[in-house]
mmCIF file of C-alpha atoms in Angstrom:
data_model
loop_
_atom_site.group_PDB
_atom_site.id
_atom_site.type_symbol
_atom_site.label_atom_id
_atom_site.label_comp_id
_atom_site.label_asym_id
_atom_site.label_seq_id
_atom_site.Cartn_x
_atom_site.Cartn_y
_atom_site.Cartn_z
ATOM 1 C CA MET A 1 22.854 -5.215 -23.363
ATOM 2 C CA GLU A 2 23.884 -1.545 -23.323
ATOM 3 C CA SER A 3 26.993 -0.819 -25.359
ATOM 4 C CA SER A 4 28.759 2.323 -26.446
ATOM 5 C CA VAL A 5 28.883 0.955 -29.991
ATOM 6 C CA VAL A 6 25.130 1.170 -30.561
ATOM 7 C CA GLY A 7 25.065 4.773 -29.365
ATOM 8 C CA ARG A 8 22.357 7.294 -30.082
ATOM 9 C CA ARG A 9 20.158 5.136 -32.273
ATOM 10 C CA THR A 10 19.758 2.519 -29.535
ATOM 11 C CA ASP A 11 18.908 5.175 -26.947
ATOM 12 C CA GLY A 12 16.093 6.249 -29.232
ATOM 13 C CA VAL A 13 14.878 2.663 -29.390
ATOM 14 C CA ARG A 14 15.060 2.444 -25.622
ATOM 15 C CA ALA A 15 13.098 5.673 -25.140
ATOM 16 C CA ALA A 16 10.432 4.524 -27.593
ATOM 17 C CA VAL A 17 10.204 1.120 -25.901
ATOM 18 C CA VAL A 18 9.881 2.736 -22.467
ATOM 19 C CA ALA A 19 7.065 5.008 -23.675
ATOM 20 C CA ALA A 20 5.229 2.184 -25.438
ATOM 21 C CA THR A 21 5.593 -0.119 -22.411
ATOM 22 C CA ARG A 22 4.141 2.576 -20.162
ATOM 23 C CA ASP A 23 1.208 3.191 -22.514
ATOM 24 C CA GLU A 24 0.514 -0.522 -22.946
ATOM 25 C CA LEU A 25 0.526 -1.037 -19.178
ATOM 26 C CA VAL A 26 -1.857 1.847 -18.543
ATOM 27 C CA GLU A 27 -4.247 0.952 -21.368
ATOM 28 C CA HIS A 28 -4.166 -2.835 -21.431
ATOM 29 C CA GLY A 29 -2.418 -3.985 -18.266
ATOM 30 C CA TYR A 30 0.443 -6.341 -17.518
ATOM 31 C CA ALA A 31 -1.356 -9.528 -18.544
ATOM 32 C CA THR A 32 -1.071 -8.823 -22.272
ATOM 33 C CA LEU A 33 2.240 -6.940 -22.223
ATOM 34 C CA SER A 34 4.744 -8.415 -24.687
ATOM 35 C CA PRO A 35 7.709 -7.391 -26.854
ATOM 36 C CA GLU A 36 5.442 -7.915 -29.890
ATOM 37 C CA ARG A 37 2.764 -5.459 -28.693
ATOM 38 C CA VAL A 38 5.328 -2.918 -27.551
ATOM 39 C CA ALA A 39 7.177 -3.140 -30.886
ATOM 40 C CA ARG A 40 3.924 -2.624 -32.815
ATOM 41 C CA ARG A 41 2.951 0.331 -30.649
ATOM 42 C CA ALA A 42 6.404 1.912 -30.888
ATOM 43 C CA GLY A 43 6.623 1.313 -34.626
ATOM 44 C CA ILE A 44 9.840 -0.648 -34.209
ATOM 45 C CA ASP A 45 10.800 -3.950 -35.765
ATOM 46 C CA VAL A 46 9.745 -6.808 -33.471
ATOM 47 C CA SER A 47 13.117 -8.563 -33.703
ATOM 48 C CA THR A 48 14.905 -5.362 -32.607
ATOM 49 C CA VAL A 49 12.783 -5.197 -29.474
ATOM 50 C CA HIS A 50 12.889 -8.927 -28.852
ATOM 51 C CA GLU A 51 16.672 -9.007 -29.057
ATOM 52 C CA ARG A 52 17.038 -6.659 -26.096
ATOM 53 C CA TRP A 53 13.854 -7.286 -24.107
ATOM 54 C CA SER A 54 12.842 -10.896 -24.364
ATOM 55 C CA ASP A 55 9.648 -10.741 -22.328
ATOM 56 C CA ALA A 56 7.184 -8.585 -20.376
ATOM 57 C CA ASP A 57 9.358 -8.461 -17.285
ATOM 58 C CA ALA A 58 12.387 -7.226 -19.198
ATOM 59 C CA LEU A 59 10.149 -4.429 -20.512
ATOM 60 C CA VAL A 60 8.889 -3.624 -17.017
ATOM 61 C CA ASP A 61 12.474 -3.594 -15.802
ATOM 62 C CA VAL A 62 13.540 -0.963 -18.321
ATOM 63 C CA LEU A 63 10.454 1.137 -17.592
ATOM 64 C CA LEU A 64 11.117 1.003 -13.850
ATOM 65 C CA ASP A 65 14.760 1.893 -14.472
ATOM 66 C CA GLU A 66 13.523 5.111 -16.064
ATOM 67 C CA PHE A 67 11.293 5.774 -13.052
ATOM 68 C CA ALA A 68 14.166 5.176 -10.680
ATOM 69 C CA GLN A 69 16.580 7.395 -12.592
ATOM 70 C CA HIS A 70 14.407 10.354 -13.359
ATOM 71 C CA GLU A 71 11.884 10.615 -10.608
ATOM 72 C CA LEU A 72 13.805 10.408 -7.395
ATOM 73 C CA VAL A 73 14.700 13.849 -6.074
ATOM 74 C CA LEU A 74 18.015 13.329 -4.329
ATOM 75 C CA LEU A 75 19.574 16.408 -2.870
ATOM 76 C CA SER A 76 22.685 16.609 -0.798
ATOM 77 C CA THR A 77 22.320 19.922 0.997
ATOM 78 C CA GLY A 78 23.864 18.698 4.218
ATOM 79 C CA SER A 79 20.503 19.146 5.966
ATOM 80 C CA LEU A 80 18.517 15.967 6.590
ATOM 81 C CA GLU A 81 15.271 17.944 6.789
ATOM 82 C CA THR A 82 15.832 19.701 3.480
ATOM 83 C CA ASP A 83 16.928 16.519 1.721
ATOM 84 C CA LEU A 84 14.049 14.398 2.998
ATOM 85 C CA ARG A 85 11.464 17.106 2.362
ATOM 86 C CA ALA A 86 12.731 17.313 -1.216
ATOM 87 C CA LEU A 87 12.488 13.532 -1.536
ATOM 88 C CA SER A 88 8.968 13.573 -0.107
ATOM 89 C CA ALA A 89 7.864 16.453 -2.345
ATOM 90 C CA GLY A 90 9.354 14.528 -5.264
ATOM 91 C CA ILE A 91 7.215 11.463 -4.486
ATOM 92 C CA ALA A 92 4.129 13.705 -4.277
ATOM 93 C CA ALA A 93 4.998 15.318 -7.621
ATOM 94 C CA LEU A 94 5.731 11.939 -9.216
ATOM 95 C CA TYR A 95 2.298 10.604 -8.341
ATOM 96 C CA GLY A 96 0.572 13.896 -9.059
ATOM 97 C CA VAL A 97 0.720 12.636 -12.641
ATOM 98 C CA PRO A 98 -2.145 10.103 -12.903
ATOM 99 C CA GLN A 99 -0.429 8.022 -15.567
ATOM 100 C CA ARG A 100 2.563 7.283 -13.321
ATOM 101 C CA ARG A 101 0.213 6.294 -10.540
ATOM 102 C CA GLU A 102 -1.526 3.946 -12.957
ATOM 103 C CA VAL A 103 1.760 2.350 -14.032
ATOM 104 C CA ILE A 104 2.777 1.564 -10.466
ATOM 105 C CA GLY A 105 -0.795 0.553 -9.607
ATOM 106 C CA GLU A 106 -0.896 -1.862 -12.535
ATOM 107 C CA LEU A 107 2.443 -3.412 -11.521
ATOM 108 C CA VAL A 108 1.386 -3.697 -7.890
ATOM 109 C CA HIS A 109 -1.753 -5.500 -9.029
ATOM 110 C CA ALA A 110 0.151 -7.667 -11.521
ATOM 111 C CA ALA A 111 2.542 -8.727 -8.756
ATOM 112 C CA ALA A 112 -0.355 -10.336 -6.884
ATOM 113 C CA GLY A 113 -0.803 -12.834 -9.704
ATOM 114 C CA SER A 114 2.659 -13.106 -11.229
ATOM 115 C CA PRO A 115 5.710 -14.200 -9.240
ATOM 116 C CA ARG A 116 7.953 -12.767 -11.988
ATOM 117 C CA ALA A 117 6.226 -9.378 -11.850
ATOM 118 C CA ALA A 118 6.530 -9.507 -8.068
ATOM 119 C CA GLU A 119 10.257 -10.190 -8.332
ATOM 120 C CA THR A 120 10.746 -7.350 -10.827
ATOM 121 C CA LEU A 121 8.855 -4.965 -8.563
ATOM 122 C CA ARG A 122 10.778 -6.129 -5.493
ATOM 123 C CA ARG A 123 14.090 -5.416 -7.215
ATOM 124 C CA PHE A 124 12.852 -1.963 -8.226
ATOM 125 C CA TRP A 125 11.904 -0.988 -4.675
ATOM 126 C CA ALA A 126 15.137 -2.388 -3.273
ATOM 127 C CA ARG A 127 17.188 -0.221 -5.657
ATOM 128 C CA ARG A 128 14.988 2.782 -5.066
ATOM 129 C CA LEU A 129 15.080 2.499 -1.271
ATOM 130 C CA ALA A 130 18.850 2.067 -1.287
ATOM 131 C CA ASN A 131 19.310 5.178 -3.470
ATOM 132 C CA ALA A 132 16.867 7.290 -1.483
ATOM 133 C CA ALA A 133 18.609 6.418 1.774
ATOM 134 C CA ALA A 134 21.766 8.397 0.893
ATOM 135 C CA PRO A 135 20.783 11.533 2.883
ATOM 136 C CA VAL A 136 19.958 9.371 5.897
ATOM 137 C CA ARG A 137 23.340 7.652 5.726
ATOM 138 C CA ARG A 138 25.010 11.071 5.613
ATOM 139 C CA ALA A 139 22.983 12.255 8.631
ATOM 140 C CA ILE A 140 24.026 9.158 10.579
ATOM 141 C CA ALA A 141 27.681 9.725 9.667
ATOM 142 C CA ALA A 142 27.336 13.372 10.757
ATOM 143 C CA GLY A 143 25.919 12.345 14.122
ATOM 144 C CA GLU A 144 22.497 13.902 13.380
ATOM 145 C CA LEU A 145 20.763 10.555 13.923
ATOM 146 C CA PRO A 146 21.512 7.665 16.306
ATOM 147 C CA PRO A 147 24.490 5.687 14.935
ATOM 148 C CA ASP A 148 22.602 2.410 14.591
ATOM 149 C CA THR A 149 19.667 3.907 12.667
ATOM 150 C CA ASP A 150 18.515 1.653 9.817
ATOM 151 C CA PRO A 151 18.561 4.057 6.823
ATOM 152 C CA LEU A 152 16.111 1.974 4.791
ATOM 153 C CA GLU A 153 13.547 2.018 7.607
ATOM 154 C CA VAL A 154 13.606 5.812 7.622
ATOM 155 C CA ILE A 155 12.925 5.865 3.884
ATOM 156 C CA ARG A 156 10.204 3.206 4.158
ATOM 157 C CA ALA A 157 8.529 5.320 6.866
ATOM 158 C CA LEU A 158 8.682 8.360 4.610
ATOM 159 C CA GLY A 159 7.261 6.576 1.572
ATOM 160 C CA ALA A 160 4.643 4.320 3.160
ATOM 161 C CA PRO A 161 1.951 7.015 3.740
ATOM 162 C CA PHE A 162 1.845 7.869 0.027
ATOM 163 C CA TYR A 163 1.328 4.299 -1.142
ATOM 164 C CA TYR A 164 -1.058 3.561 1.722
ATOM 165 C CA ARG A 165 -3.359 6.375 0.613
ATOM 166 C CA MET A 166 -3.023 5.754 -3.116
ATOM 167 C CA PHE A 167 -3.494 2.010 -3.175
ATOM 168 C CA ILE A 168 -4.953 0.889 0.168
ATOM 169 C CA THR A 169 -7.292 3.440 1.744
ATOM 170 C CA LEU A 170 -7.880 5.159 -1.636
ATOM 171 C CA GLU A 171 -7.635 8.600 -0.118
ATOM 172 C CA PRO A 172 -6.318 11.675 -1.934
ATOM 173 C CA LEU A 173 -2.716 12.812 -1.490
ATOM 174 C CA ASP A 174 -3.408 16.146 0.179
ATOM 175 C CA ASP A 175 -0.968 19.039 0.007
ATOM 176 C CA ALA A 176 0.252 18.628 3.572
ATOM 177 C CA LEU A 177 1.198 14.967 3.119
ATOM 178 C CA ALA A 178 4.691 15.460 1.692
ATOM 179 C CA ASP A 179 5.652 17.689 4.590
ATOM 180 C CA ARG A 180 4.102 15.403 7.218
ATOM 181 C CA ALA A 181 5.630 12.236 5.767
ATOM 182 C CA ALA A 182 9.167 13.660 5.893
ATOM 183 C CA ALA A 183 8.669 15.243 9.320
ATOM 184 C CA ALA A 184 7.204 12.040 10.807
ATOM 185 C CA ALA A 185 10.075 9.903 9.497
ATOM 186 C CA ILE A 186 12.652 12.339 10.883
ATOM 187 C CA ALA A 187 10.929 12.668 14.295
ATOM 188 C CA ALA A 188 10.779 8.887 14.665
ATOM 189 C CA ALA A 189 14.401 8.480 13.514
ATOM 190 C CA ARG A 190 15.590 11.102 16.018
ATOM 191 C CA ALA A 191 13.658 9.321 18.771
ATOM 192 C CA GLY A 192 15.654 6.166 17.968
ATOM 193 C CA VAL A 193 12.673 4.211 16.647
ATOM 194 C CA PHE A 194 14.589 2.942 13.624
ATOM 195 C CA ALA A 195 17.674 1.911 15.581
ATOM 196 C CA THR A 196 18.598 -1.671 14.761
ATOM 197 C CA SER A 197 19.412 -2.267 18.427
ATOM 198 C CA ARG A 198 15.961 -1.189 19.550
ATOM 199 C CA SER A 199 14.450 -3.808 21.811
ATOM 200 C CA PRO A 200 11.009 -5.019 20.655
ATOM 201 C CA THR A 201 9.622 -4.230 24.081
ATOM 202 C CA GLY A 202 11.734 -1.125 24.735
ATOM 203 C CA MET B 1 -31.680 -5.634 7.102
ATOM 204 C CA GLU B 2 -30.807 -6.983 10.547
ATOM 205 C CA SER B 3 -33.782 -7.539 12.815
ATOM 206 C CA SER B 4 -34.250 -9.076 16.225
ATOM 207 C CA VAL B 5 -37.160 -11.150 14.853
ATOM 208 C CA VAL B 6 -34.958 -13.276 12.628
ATOM 209 C CA GLY B 7 -32.674 -14.131 15.534
ATOM 210 C CA ARG B 8 -30.255 -17.024 15.769
ATOM 211 C CA ARG B 9 -31.124 -18.700 12.494
ATOM 212 C CA THR B 10 -30.276 -15.540 10.581
ATOM 213 C CA ASP B 11 -26.988 -15.149 12.421
ATOM 214 C CA GLY B 12 -26.140 -18.646 11.227
ATOM 215 C CA VAL B 13 -26.926 -17.599 7.677
ATOM 216 C CA ARG B 14 -24.807 -14.514 8.078
ATOM 217 C CA ALA B 15 -21.840 -16.483 9.431
ATOM 218 C CA ALA B 16 -22.099 -18.993 6.583
ATOM 219 C CA VAL B 17 -22.337 -16.195 4.017
ATOM 220 C CA VAL B 18 -19.312 -14.439 5.498
ATOM 221 C CA ALA B 19 -17.240 -17.635 5.365
ATOM 222 C CA ALA B 20 -18.353 -18.464 1.815
ATOM 223 C CA THR B 21 -17.686 -14.897 0.637
ATOM 224 C CA ARG B 22 -14.184 -15.047 2.096
ATOM 225 C CA ASP B 23 -13.454 -18.406 0.464
ATOM 226 C CA GLU B 24 -14.852 -17.309 -2.913
ATOM 227 C CA LEU B 25 -12.733 -14.153 -2.819
ATOM 228 C CA VAL B 26 -9.545 -16.021 -1.994
ATOM 229 C CA GLU B 27 -10.119 -18.816 -4.509
ATOM 230 C CA HIS B 28 -11.814 -17.062 -7.423
ATOM 231 C CA GLY B 29 -11.481 -13.337 -6.814
ATOM 232 C CA TYR B 30 -13.868 -10.415 -6.784
ATOM 233 C CA ALA B 31 -14.699 -10.490 -10.497
ATOM 234 C CA THR B 32 -16.902 -13.570 -10.236
ATOM 235 C CA LEU B 33 -18.238 -13.004 -6.698
ATOM 236 C CA SER B 34 -22.046 -13.140 -6.610
ATOM 237 C CA PRO B 35 -24.923 -14.033 -4.254
ATOM 238 C CA GLU B 36 -25.527 -17.104 -6.421
ATOM 239 C CA ARG B 37 -21.999 -18.460 -6.049
ATOM 240 C CA VAL B 38 -21.882 -17.670 -2.337
ATOM 241 C CA ALA B 39 -25.253 -19.359 -1.775
ATOM 242 C CA ARG B 40 -24.121 -22.463 -3.635
ATOM 243 C CA ARG B 41 -20.867 -22.603 -1.688
ATOM 244 C CA ALA B 42 -22.593 -22.047 1.668
ATOM 245 C CA GLY B 43 -25.330 -24.582 0.875
ATOM 246 C CA ILE B 44 -28.017 -21.952 1.406
ATOM 247 C CA ASP B 45 -31.033 -21.207 -0.771
ATOM 248 C CA VAL B 46 -30.115 -18.534 -3.350
ATOM 249 C CA SER B 47 -33.228 -16.454 -2.641
ATOM 250 C CA THR B 48 -32.367 -16.328 1.076
ATOM 251 C CA VAL B 49 -28.935 -14.908 0.276
ATOM 252 C CA HIS B 50 -30.224 -12.620 -2.468
ATOM 253 C CA GLU B 51 -32.878 -11.107 -0.225
ATOM 254 C CA ARG B 52 -30.264 -9.753 2.191
ATOM 255 C CA TRP B 53 -27.212 -9.319 -0.018
ATOM 256 C CA SER B 54 -28.238 -8.263 -3.483
ATOM 257 C CA ASP B 55 -24.782 -8.126 -5.083
ATOM 258 C CA ALA B 56 -21.046 -8.682 -4.690
ATOM 259 C CA ASP B 57 -20.479 -5.403 -2.856
ATOM 260 C CA ALA B 58 -23.136 -6.168 -0.249
ATOM 261 C CA LEU B 59 -21.290 -9.443 0.364
ATOM 262 C CA VAL B 60 -17.957 -7.681 0.639
ATOM 263 C CA ASP B 61 -19.545 -5.208 3.051
ATOM 264 C CA VAL B 62 -20.689 -7.932 5.424
ATOM 265 C CA LEU B 63 -17.310 -9.682 5.231
ATOM 266 C CA LEU B 64 -15.477 -6.431 6.011
ATOM 267 C CA ASP B 65 -17.876 -5.774 8.891
ATOM 268 C CA GLU B 66 -16.662 -9.025 10.393
ATOM 269 C CA PHE B 67 -13.051 -7.974 9.891
ATOM 270 C CA ALA B 68 -13.725 -4.624 11.532
ATOM 271 C CA GLN B 69 -15.515 -6.126 14.503
ATOM 272 C CA HIS B 70 -13.300 -9.041 15.321
ATOM 273 C CA GLU B 71 -9.829 -8.081 14.269
ATOM 274 C CA LEU B 72 -9.181 -4.683 15.750
ATOM 275 C CA VAL B 73 -7.476 -4.901 19.125
ATOM 276 C CA LEU B 74 -8.773 -1.882 20.998
ATOM 277 C CA LEU B 75 -7.564 -1.534 24.539
ATOM 278 C CA SER B 76 -8.253 1.299 26.872
ATOM 279 C CA THR B 77 -5.482 1.001 29.420
ATOM 280 C CA GLY B 78 -5.012 4.732 29.832
ATOM 281 C CA SER B 79 -1.535 4.447 28.303
ATOM 282 C CA LEU B 80 -1.211 5.558 24.690
ATOM 283 C CA GLU B 81 1.888 3.402 24.223
ATOM 284 C CA THR B 82 0.219 0.269 25.523
ATOM 285 C CA ASP B 83 -2.959 0.854 23.522
ATOM 286 C CA LEU B 84 -1.183 1.601 20.241
ATOM 287 C CA ARG B 85 1.278 -1.254 20.661
ATOM 288 C CA ALA B 86 -1.694 -3.575 21.159
ATOM 289 C CA LEU B 87 -3.352 -2.159 18.047
ATOM 290 C CA SER B 88 -0.147 -2.581 16.059
ATOM 291 C CA ALA B 89 0.422 -6.125 17.347
ATOM 292 C CA GLY B 90 -3.205 -6.852 16.410
ATOM 293 C CA ILE B 91 -2.624 -5.744 12.810
ATOM 294 C CA ALA B 92 0.496 -7.945 12.662
ATOM 295 C CA ALA B 93 -1.480 -10.904 14.044
ATOM 296 C CA LEU B 94 -4.386 -10.254 11.665
ATOM 297 C CA TYR B 95 -2.153 -10.434 8.611
ATOM 298 C CA GLY B 96 -0.069 -13.247 10.019
ATOM 299 C CA VAL B 97 -2.945 -15.401 8.694
ATOM 300 C CA PRO B 98 -2.300 -15.650 4.921
ATOM 301 C CA GLN B 99 -5.994 -15.997 4.051
ATOM 302 C CA ARG B 100 -6.875 -12.629 5.597
ATOM 303 C CA ARG B 101 -4.023 -11.016 3.731
ATOM 304 C CA GLU B 102 -5.364 -12.536 0.535
ATOM 305 C CA VAL B 103 -8.888 -11.224 1.198
ATOM 306 C CA ILE B 104 -7.658 -7.660 1.669
ATOM 307 C CA GLY B 105 -5.223 -8.049 -1.227
ATOM 308 C CA GLU B 106 -8.007 -9.243 -3.529
ATOM 309 C CA LEU B 107 -10.228 -6.301 -2.536
ATOM 310 C CA VAL B 108 -7.400 -3.799 -2.951
ATOM 311 C CA HIS B 109 -6.824 -5.191 -6.442
ATOM 312 C CA ALA B 110 -10.550 -5.292 -7.246
ATOM 313 C CA ALA B 111 -10.849 -1.635 -6.240
ATOM 314 C CA ALA B 112 -8.460 -0.674 -9.051
ATOM 315 C CA GLY B 113 -10.991 -1.882 -11.619
ATOM 316 C CA SER B 114 -14.332 -1.456 -9.852
ATOM 317 C CA PRO B 115 -15.568 1.911 -8.554
ATOM 318 C CA ARG B 116 -18.119 0.079 -6.398
ATOM 319 C CA ALA B 117 -15.475 -2.145 -4.827
ATOM 320 C CA ALA B 118 -13.363 0.986 -4.268
ATOM 321 C CA GLU B 119 -16.262 2.704 -2.519
ATOM 322 C CA THR B 120 -16.916 -0.340 -0.314
ATOM 323 C CA LEU B 121 -13.258 -0.518 0.619
ATOM 324 C CA ARG B 122 -13.092 3.224 1.292
ATOM 325 C CA ARG B 123 -16.043 2.976 3.703
ATOM 326 C CA PHE B 124 -14.367 0.053 5.469
ATOM 327 C CA TRP B 125 -11.133 1.932 6.065
ATOM 328 C CA ALA B 126 -12.983 5.064 7.185
ATOM 329 C CA ARG B 127 -14.882 3.077 9.844
ATOM 330 C CA ARG B 128 -11.775 1.200 10.855
ATOM 331 C CA LEU B 129 -9.599 4.290 11.169
ATOM 332 C CA ALA B 130 -12.275 6.104 13.182
ATOM 333 C CA ASN B 131 -12.595 3.162 15.591
ATOM 334 C CA ALA B 132 -8.871 2.660 15.965
ATOM 335 C CA ALA B 133 -8.355 6.338 16.780
ATOM 336 C CA ALA B 134 -10.113 6.080 20.163
ATOM 337 C CA PRO B 135 -6.889 5.738 22.218
ATOM 338 C CA VAL B 136 -5.408 8.722 20.394
ATOM 339 C CA ARG B 137 -8.470 10.852 21.143
ATOM 340 C CA ARG B 138 -8.165 9.875 24.815
ATOM 341 C CA ALA B 139 -4.460 10.789 24.860
ATOM 342 C CA ILE B 140 -5.241 14.202 23.340
ATOM 343 C CA ALA B 141 -7.966 14.793 25.943
ATOM 344 C CA ALA B 142 -5.508 13.761 28.675
ATOM 345 C CA GLY B 143 -2.911 16.250 27.422
ATOM 346 C CA GLU B 144 -0.475 13.494 26.406
ATOM 347 C CA LEU B 145 -0.423 14.730 22.792
ATOM 348 C CA PRO B 146 -0.685 18.240 21.310
ATOM 349 C CA PRO B 147 -4.341 19.388 21.471
ATOM 350 C CA ASP B 148 -4.733 19.840 17.709
ATOM 351 C CA THR B 149 -3.355 16.401 16.811
ATOM 352 C CA ASP B 150 -5.337 14.747 14.003
ATOM 353 C CA PRO B 151 -6.174 11.322 15.522
ATOM 354 C CA LEU B 152 -6.732 9.672 12.132
ATOM 355 C CA GLU B 153 -3.295 10.735 10.919
ATOM 356 C CA VAL B 154 -1.698 8.992 13.899
ATOM 357 C CA ILE B 155 -3.551 5.790 13.040
ATOM 358 C CA ARG B 156 -2.734 6.075 9.334
ATOM 359 C CA ALA B 157 0.958 6.468 10.262
ATOM 360 C CA LEU B 158 0.748 3.367 12.439
ATOM 361 C CA GLY B 159 -0.989 1.236 9.803
ATOM 362 C CA ALA B 160 0.767 2.393 6.620
ATOM 363 C CA PRO B 161 4.040 0.441 7.098
ATOM 364 C CA PHE B 162 2.167 -2.881 7.242
ATOM 365 C CA TYR B 163 0.247 -2.337 4.011
ATOM 366 C CA TYR B 164 3.274 -0.801 2.312
ATOM 367 C CA ARG B 165 5.307 -3.943 2.932
ATOM 368 C CA MET B 166 2.507 -6.398 2.208
ATOM 369 C CA PHE B 167 1.179 -4.901 -1.002
ATOM 370 C CA ILE B 168 3.721 -2.418 -2.373
ATOM 371 C CA THR B 169 7.329 -3.405 -1.652
ATOM 372 C CA LEU B 170 6.360 -7.069 -1.116
ATOM 373 C CA GLU B 171 8.613 -7.393 1.910
ATOM 374 C CA PRO B 172 7.939 -9.663 4.871
ATOM 375 C CA LEU B 173 6.330 -8.315 8.054
ATOM 376 C CA ASP B 174 9.262 -8.862 10.393
ATOM 377 C CA ASP B 175 8.806 -9.310 14.122
ATOM 378 C CA ALA B 176 10.030 -5.843 15.020
ATOM 379 C CA LEU B 177 7.569 -4.083 12.715
ATOM 380 C CA ALA B 178 4.585 -3.913 15.092
ATOM 381 C CA ASP B 179 6.709 -2.296 17.759
ATOM 382 C CA ARG B 180 8.395 0.121 15.350
ATOM 383 C CA ALA B 181 5.136 1.150 13.677
ATOM 384 C CA ALA B 182 3.505 2.100 16.988
ATOM 385 C CA ALA B 183 6.638 3.794 18.333
ATOM 386 C CA ALA B 184 7.152 5.812 15.131
ATOM 387 C CA ALA B 185 3.528 7.043 15.106
ATOM 388 C CA ILE B 186 3.757 8.080 18.757
ATOM 389 C CA ALA B 187 7.138 9.812 18.359
ATOM 390 C CA ALA B 188 5.853 11.813 15.396
ATOM 391 C CA ALA B 189 2.591 12.665 17.178
ATOM 392 C CA ARG B 190 4.496 13.880 20.244
ATOM 393 C CA ALA B 191 6.721 16.025 18.019
ATOM 394 C CA GLY B 192 3.553 17.731 16.726
ATOM 395 C CA VAL B 193 3.844 16.341 13.185
ATOM 396 C CA PHE B 194 0.159 15.410 13.040
ATOM 397 C CA ALA B 195 -1.089 18.740 14.392
ATOM 398 C CA THR B 196 -3.747 20.182 12.085
ATOM 399 C CA SER B 197 -2.243 23.633 12.595
ATOM 400 C CA ARG B 198 1.182 22.518 11.417
ATOM 401 C CA SER B 199 2.476 24.829 8.736
ATOM 402 C CA PRO B 200 3.487 23.008 5.522
ATOM 403 C CA THR B 201 6.849 24.739 5.696
ATOM 404 C CA GLY B 202 7.214 24.683 9.506
#
């Protein structure tokens, strides 16, 4: 749908739609999310919104795209530790803002009841994991990690403790977590735990 | 509420209430869970149920007690690896049964909207983590892990990847996960990542 012809005006529409989608999700949830409600909230003509985002999942998609683009701290310092600590600190900072936590929480909950929301969320994580794995792929190429390390597993290990505390055990994200999450993922990766060749009983 | 006087008959009531609570949660969710509905489903007099479980959260409590008692595989082989692999395999087996996954999923989702459900769930995880940490405490006492290792952090690290996949990234629990989750937690613990004295920048 993006085109260089529509230019600045359309970007403004997109930004307004993203903000209104986020606010609708936080205040009213996924169940009632629609192009009509988002258009009303954003003060944009319904047909303009509808033309580009035909349903709730298209709106969630564009909101998650914003999350994925702006909130992932991806360094390339050449040091796996520095890069993964930055990524981990970035996740902590992202969810230090309650509204962002609520957006992801609402989508996680929506996914339990809506196969389309689940699919949208699954695509988001797949993109996000693949992007975040860049420093791990570099470390493997540089011989810093075992050659058959699964980069995505390292990133899953880094991220899991945040989501586990936020949405499962309902514990606070303490200050030490970002450091521990990165260090634990790196220690396990160095020990060969995420090697694809690892024997299940080895 | 438990008493030796009530004996076997009461245990039968408890078992029926646990089963009916589980089925109500899976089929209708937390929002409508009540002693009345559970009594009707279990074919038990409402006043009998109401006397011991006055509301939805008391019912959830007794259901989670059952989970905690029956589903945690706690060995004491003297080997941290063996004990934590058994624990990890037990979590995989627990959630290999879709209905149990749905019960926890429903409660996790209920907790987002109900402070009482959140509190009930928080108590459940606290008990469960404390119980599961026994092999880690033994390994610390035996000098197998750094003396200031936080046992609960080791168990959180072991459990997080399961819940992350089930409820956040919506990925399958593959066969290798139980092994990897235990091995990653142990590798990080051995590297001192879960030491309480660990400096956030160290």
